[in-house]
Amino acid sequence: METLVKLIDKKLDEYINVNYPKTIFEAMKYTLSLKGKRLRPVMCLETVRMLEGDINTAIPSACAIEMLHVQSLIHDDLPCMDNDDFRRGKPSNHKVFGEAAAVLAGDALLTYAPQTIIEQSVNLSSEQLIKIIHEYTKAAGVYGLIGGQIADIESEKHHFERDKSDTLSYIHIHKTAVLFRLAVKIGCVIANAPDETVLELDDFALKFGLAFQIYDDIMDEISTFEEMGKTIGKDKVADKLTYTSLYGLDNAKKKCLELIRECHDIIDKYGSKVFEEILGIVENKLEARTNC
Amino acid sequence: METLVKLIDKKLDEYINVNYPKTIFEAMKYTLSLKGKRLRPVMCLETVRMLEGDINTAIPSACAIEMLHVQSLIHDDLPCMDNDDFRRGKPSNHKVFGEAAAVLAGDALLTYAPQTIIEQSVNLSSEQLIKIIHEYTKAAGVYGLIGGQIADIESEKHHFERDKSDTLSYIHIHKTAVLFRLAVKIGCVIANAPDETVLELDDFALKFGLAFQIYDDIMDEISTFEEMGKTIGKDKVADKLTYTSLYGLDNAKKKCLELIRECHDIIDKYGSKVFEEILGIVENKLEARTNC
């Protein structure tokens, strides 16, 4: 996994050259270069490797998924959204570059991602490129991330179109699971996976996404700034709809570990050390906790 | 032209169905449905018609260009950018839906545009689709609209990386001309135009874009809210770098009409009534003025 993360960091840096006007390129590169786990691009590359595709073919798409993820973080942190001053342990984008540049840096990443897929991909047919970009637009847009984010914001205002449990599940699927599913789906397109594999790995990515969001909800209650690199305890202050607020800490931990076990059931037969390592991150952190 | 505008209005409405979560779809549709001149999509369709392509093939792309234009208006109007309360004669997006929803509605349109091109286009090859989306990403991103917008914002803060006249020309090319060029370029891809036609029409679109921005700068000084549907005189208050502030009203009018004449020189041989009508909008309004 470490090798893949290094490769992604290097390529993300290479793909964006600082040009005129400097501010916008610097704002794009700033949040993108903050050290993260790079889970989504790693999952994309590992899917391709596991299915015996060529991972070099997948690097631009993997980086595009991270650009989209970072775009969503930059916009989510804005004062008019979650108003977060820190991200990955550093001041968030608008704290460094101002709100206007942060809005524009997010917009820029949102279109630079598909531009990178088109310009940097090698050995992909036009049909594959169109499929990848189509999946990208669905995941990034109103039927994906944006839908999840607006439902999240509305729920903070206690404005519910559906009941709380359906709303929570909609938010988790659209705001979090969506990018893991995108990573695995693009991997399948690049490796020309058969339909049953696509369905199976999509189910894996969905379950992992839900587990990951519950894990994040738990950590917001019991973790520290040092461990997570962002402000902790904000969900409770904002009286936010989360898995822990709706079902309690114990049930959250139980559900999360159950989902991770189901992920193992799907993925173990592929014999992927990287996916084992990713599942382990959530598993080990939760099992070691005595405070939940 | 009126027929084309009606067709675009109808299709824009059809392409976005209100779904869950309602707020985001309503915010997207709100600014999109405000009556505008629809110059960019009309220019796309007319390019295709003029080059004897099938305009039905171009409707999704033409609408996508308008979605991108409206996205840029929604984000430009935000309090952290130009802070405009009105657009096309109505309250701007964030005044109706709040800042968070306005940021997200812009994000949503930015990806719904290429999604619409992929999902709604018929009779286009994958190669044509990739070319269209590539042009879209370049125009929408950091080497297009976003670059122009950030240079504009920096210039308001009197922060110049280049001299004023170069900066102004960069802003006009990237913030305004870019979408007219995109419209014509996509039209050329759809109509399979030969390279020399692409270059000639690109030159036309560039010149029209520059003329249009100078016209807009002039109108900001001498027009009224009723005529333009937006707050007037803001450039002067913000001490903004505009063609009129740098070269004076008389020179601006002269330059604008000169560019329009050059546009006529290029386009007249194609015998397009629609392009004549578009050039006429700027021409007639300026020539009728005695106050500049």
PDB file of C-alpha atoms in Angstrom, chain A residues 17 19-25 28 71 75 78 80-81 99-101 103-104 107-108 110-112 114-115 118-119 126-127 129-130 133-134 136-138 140-143 146-147 149-151 153-154 161-162 167 170, chain B residues 17 19-25 28 71 75 78 80-81 99-101 103-104 107-108 110-112 114-115 118-119 126-127 129-130 133-134 136-138 140-143 146-147 149-151 153-154 161-162 167 170:
ATOM      1  CA  ASN A  17       2.120  22.474 -12.946  1.00  0.00           C
ATOM      2  CA  ASN A  19       1.194  28.353 -14.179  1.00  0.00           C
ATOM      3  CA  TYR A  20      -0.417  31.808 -14.536  1.00  0.00           C
ATOM      4  CA  PRO A  21      -2.435  32.873 -12.497  1.00  0.00           C
ATOM      5  CA  LYS A  22      -0.322  31.346  -9.734  1.00  0.00           C
ATOM      6  CA  THR A  23      -2.852  31.603  -6.855  1.00  0.00           C
ATOM      7  CA  ILE A  24      -5.309  29.126  -8.322  1.00  0.00           C
ATOM      8  CA  PHE A  25      -2.689  26.478  -9.069  1.00  0.00           C
ATOM      9  CA  MET A  28      -5.383  23.396  -6.008  1.00  0.00           C
ATOM     10  CA  GLN A  71     -12.611  19.079  -4.237  1.00  0.00           C
ATOM     11  CA  HIS A  75     -16.057  22.940  -0.578  1.00  0.00           C
ATOM     12  CA  LEU A  78     -16.193  26.439   3.512  1.00  0.00           C
ATOM     13  CA  CYS A  80     -21.144  28.438   4.422  1.00  0.00           C
ATOM     14  CA  MET A  81     -20.950  24.609   4.709  1.00  0.00           C
ATOM     15  CA  GLU A  99     -13.084  31.859   0.341  1.00  0.00           C
ATOM     16  CA  ALA A 100     -13.207  32.989  -3.296  1.00  0.00           C
ATOM     17  CA  ALA A 101     -10.035  31.108  -4.232  1.00  0.00           C
ATOM     18  CA  VAL A 103     -14.525  27.945  -4.205  1.00  0.00           C
ATOM     19  CA  LEU A 104     -12.611  28.308  -7.482  1.00  0.00           C
ATOM     20  CA  ASP A 107     -14.363  24.104  -9.265  1.00  0.00           C
ATOM     21  CA  ALA A 108     -10.986  23.780 -10.975  1.00  0.00           C
ATOM     22  CA  LEU A 110     -13.801  19.175 -10.460  1.00  0.00           C
ATOM     23  CA  THR A 111     -13.048  19.697 -14.160  1.00  0.00           C
ATOM     24  CA  TYR A 112      -9.303  19.068 -14.032  1.00  0.00           C
ATOM     25  CA  PRO A 114     -11.792  14.392 -16.168  1.00  0.00           C
ATOM     26  CA  GLN A 115      -9.337  16.537 -18.167  1.00  0.00           C
ATOM     27  CA  ILE A 118      -8.536  12.337 -21.092  1.00  0.00           C
ATOM     28  CA  GLU A 119      -5.053  13.835 -21.459  1.00  0.00           C
ATOM     29  CA  SER A 126     -12.525   5.923 -26.546  1.00  0.00           C
ATOM     30  CA  GLU A 127     -15.359   3.661 -25.344  1.00  0.00           C
ATOM     31  CA  LEU A 129     -12.750   6.690 -21.623  1.00  0.00           C
ATOM     32  CA  ILE A 130     -16.415   7.611 -22.112  1.00  0.00           C
ATOM     33  CA  ILE A 133     -16.007   9.819 -17.459  1.00  0.00           C
ATOM     34  CA  HIS A 134     -19.671   8.902 -17.333  1.00  0.00           C
ATOM     35  CA  TYR A 136     -17.143  10.112 -12.819  1.00  0.00           C
ATOM     36  CA  THR A 137     -19.920  12.612 -13.622  1.00  0.00           C
ATOM     37  CA  LYS A 138     -22.567  10.455 -11.949  1.00  0.00           C
ATOM     38  CA  ALA A 140     -19.486  13.752  -8.621  1.00  0.00           C
ATOM     39  CA  GLY A 141     -22.886  15.200  -9.368  1.00  0.00           C
ATOM     40  CA  VAL A 142     -26.369  15.613  -8.093  1.00  0.00           C
ATOM     41  CA  TYR A 143     -27.052  11.846  -8.083  1.00  0.00           C
ATOM     42  CA  ILE A 146     -23.682  16.671  -4.268  1.00  0.00           C
ATOM     43  CA  GLY A 147     -26.938  14.895  -3.429  1.00  0.00           C
ATOM     44  CA  GLN A 149     -23.882  16.808   0.756  1.00  0.00           C
ATOM     45  CA  ILE A 150     -27.145  18.741   0.359  1.00  0.00           C
ATOM     46  CA  ALA A 151     -29.094  16.063   2.292  1.00  0.00           C
ATOM     47  CA  ILE A 153     -26.807  20.134   5.181  1.00  0.00           C
ATOM     48  CA  GLU A 154     -30.612  19.950   5.183  1.00  0.00           C
ATOM     49  CA  GLU A 161     -37.975  15.039   3.271  1.00  0.00           C
ATOM     50  CA  ARG A 162     -37.672  11.385   4.396  1.00  0.00           C
ATOM     51  CA  THR A 167     -31.999  10.110   5.230  1.00  0.00           C
ATOM     52  CA  TYR A 170     -29.014   8.175   1.696  1.00  0.00           C
TER      53      TYR A 170
ATOM     54  CA  ASN B  17     -36.087  16.475 -13.438  1.00  0.00           C
ATOM     55  CA  ASN B  19     -35.818  14.489  -7.681  1.00  0.00           C
ATOM     56  CA  TYR B  20     -34.698  13.839  -4.086  1.00  0.00           C
ATOM     57  CA  PRO B  21     -33.214  15.953  -2.441  1.00  0.00           C
ATOM     58  CA  LYS B  22     -35.522  18.582  -3.930  1.00  0.00           C
ATOM     59  CA  THR B  23     -33.591  21.718  -2.876  1.00  0.00           C
ATOM     60  CA  ILE B  24     -30.580  21.020  -5.072  1.00  0.00           C
ATOM     61  CA  PHE B  25     -32.640  20.331  -8.202  1.00  0.00           C
ATOM     62  CA  MET B  28     -30.073  24.186 -10.358  1.00  0.00           C
ATOM     63  CA  GLN B  71     -22.717  27.642 -13.132  1.00  0.00           C
ATOM     64  CA  HIS B  75     -20.535  31.111  -8.289  1.00  0.00           C
ATOM     65  CA  LEU B  78     -21.599  34.564  -4.327  1.00  0.00           C
ATOM     66  CA  CYS B  80     -17.197  35.871  -1.414  1.00  0.00           C
ATOM     67  CA  MET B  81     -16.876  36.718  -5.145  1.00  0.00           C
ATOM     68  CA  GLU B  99     -24.861  30.175   0.045  1.00  0.00           C
ATOM     69  CA  ALA B 100     -24.299  26.466   0.676  1.00  0.00           C
ATOM     70  CA  ALA B 101     -26.964  25.384  -1.812  1.00  0.00           C
ATOM     71  CA  VAL B 103     -22.132  26.556  -4.148  1.00  0.00           C
ATOM     72  CA  LEU B 104     -23.495  23.022  -4.547  1.00  0.00           C
ATOM     73  CA  ASP B 107     -20.886  22.193  -8.594  1.00  0.00           C
ATOM     74  CA  ALA B 108     -23.832  20.091  -9.699  1.00  0.00           C
ATOM     75  CA  LEU B 110     -20.509  21.718 -13.661  1.00  0.00           C
ATOM     76  CA  THR B 111     -20.708  17.911 -13.761  1.00  0.00           C
ATOM     77  CA  TYR B 112     -24.280  17.587 -14.990  1.00  0.00           C
ATOM     78  CA  PRO B 114     -20.814  16.598 -19.415  1.00  0.00           C
ATOM     79  CA  GLN B 115     -23.184  13.958 -18.001  1.00  0.00           C
ATOM     80  CA  ILE B 118     -22.856  11.649 -22.626  1.00  0.00           C
ATOM     81  CA  GLU B 119     -26.405  10.556 -21.790  1.00  0.00           C
ATOM     82  CA  SER B 126     -17.111   7.920 -28.932  1.00  0.00           C
ATOM     83  CA  GLU B 127     -14.224   9.863 -30.506  1.00  0.00           C
ATOM     84  CA  LEU B 129     -17.844  12.634 -27.510  1.00  0.00           C
ATOM     85  CA  ILE B 130     -14.327  12.541 -26.049  1.00  0.00           C
ATOM     86  CA  ILE B 133     -15.832  16.684 -23.349  1.00  0.00           C
ATOM     87  CA  HIS B 134     -12.143  17.479 -23.617  1.00  0.00           C
ATOM     88  CA  TYR B 136     -15.542  21.329 -22.256  1.00  0.00           C
ATOM     89  CA  THR B 137     -13.049  20.551 -19.448  1.00  0.00           C
ATOM     90  CA  LYS B 138     -10.438  22.904 -20.896  1.00  0.00           C
ATOM     91  CA  ALA B 140     -14.485  25.192 -17.756  1.00  0.00           C
ATOM     92  CA  GLY B 141     -11.245  24.732 -15.853  1.00  0.00           C
ATOM     93  CA  VAL B 142      -8.124  26.434 -14.714  1.00  0.00           C
ATOM     94  CA  TYR B 143      -6.929  27.121 -18.275  1.00  0.00           C
ATOM     95  CA  ILE B 146     -11.549  29.597 -13.624  1.00  0.00           C
ATOM     96  CA  GLY B 147      -8.255  31.161 -14.705  1.00  0.00           C
ATOM     97  CA  GLN B 149     -12.213  34.516 -12.804  1.00  0.00           C
ATOM     98  CA  ILE B 150      -9.253  34.291 -10.416  1.00  0.00           C
ATOM     99  CA  ALA B 151      -7.289  36.876 -12.450  1.00  0.00           C
ATOM    100  CA  ILE B 153     -10.591  38.728  -8.476  1.00  0.00           C
ATOM    101  CA  GLU B 154      -6.853  39.321  -8.009  1.00  0.00           C
ATOM    102  CA  GLU B 161       1.356  39.291 -11.843  1.00  0.00           C
ATOM    103  CA  ARG B 162       1.385  40.902 -15.315  1.00  0.00           C
ATOM    104  CA  THR B 167      -4.080  41.111 -17.401  1.00  0.00           C
ATOM    105  CA  TYR B 170      -6.124  37.530 -20.244  1.00  0.00           C
TER     106      TYR B 170
END
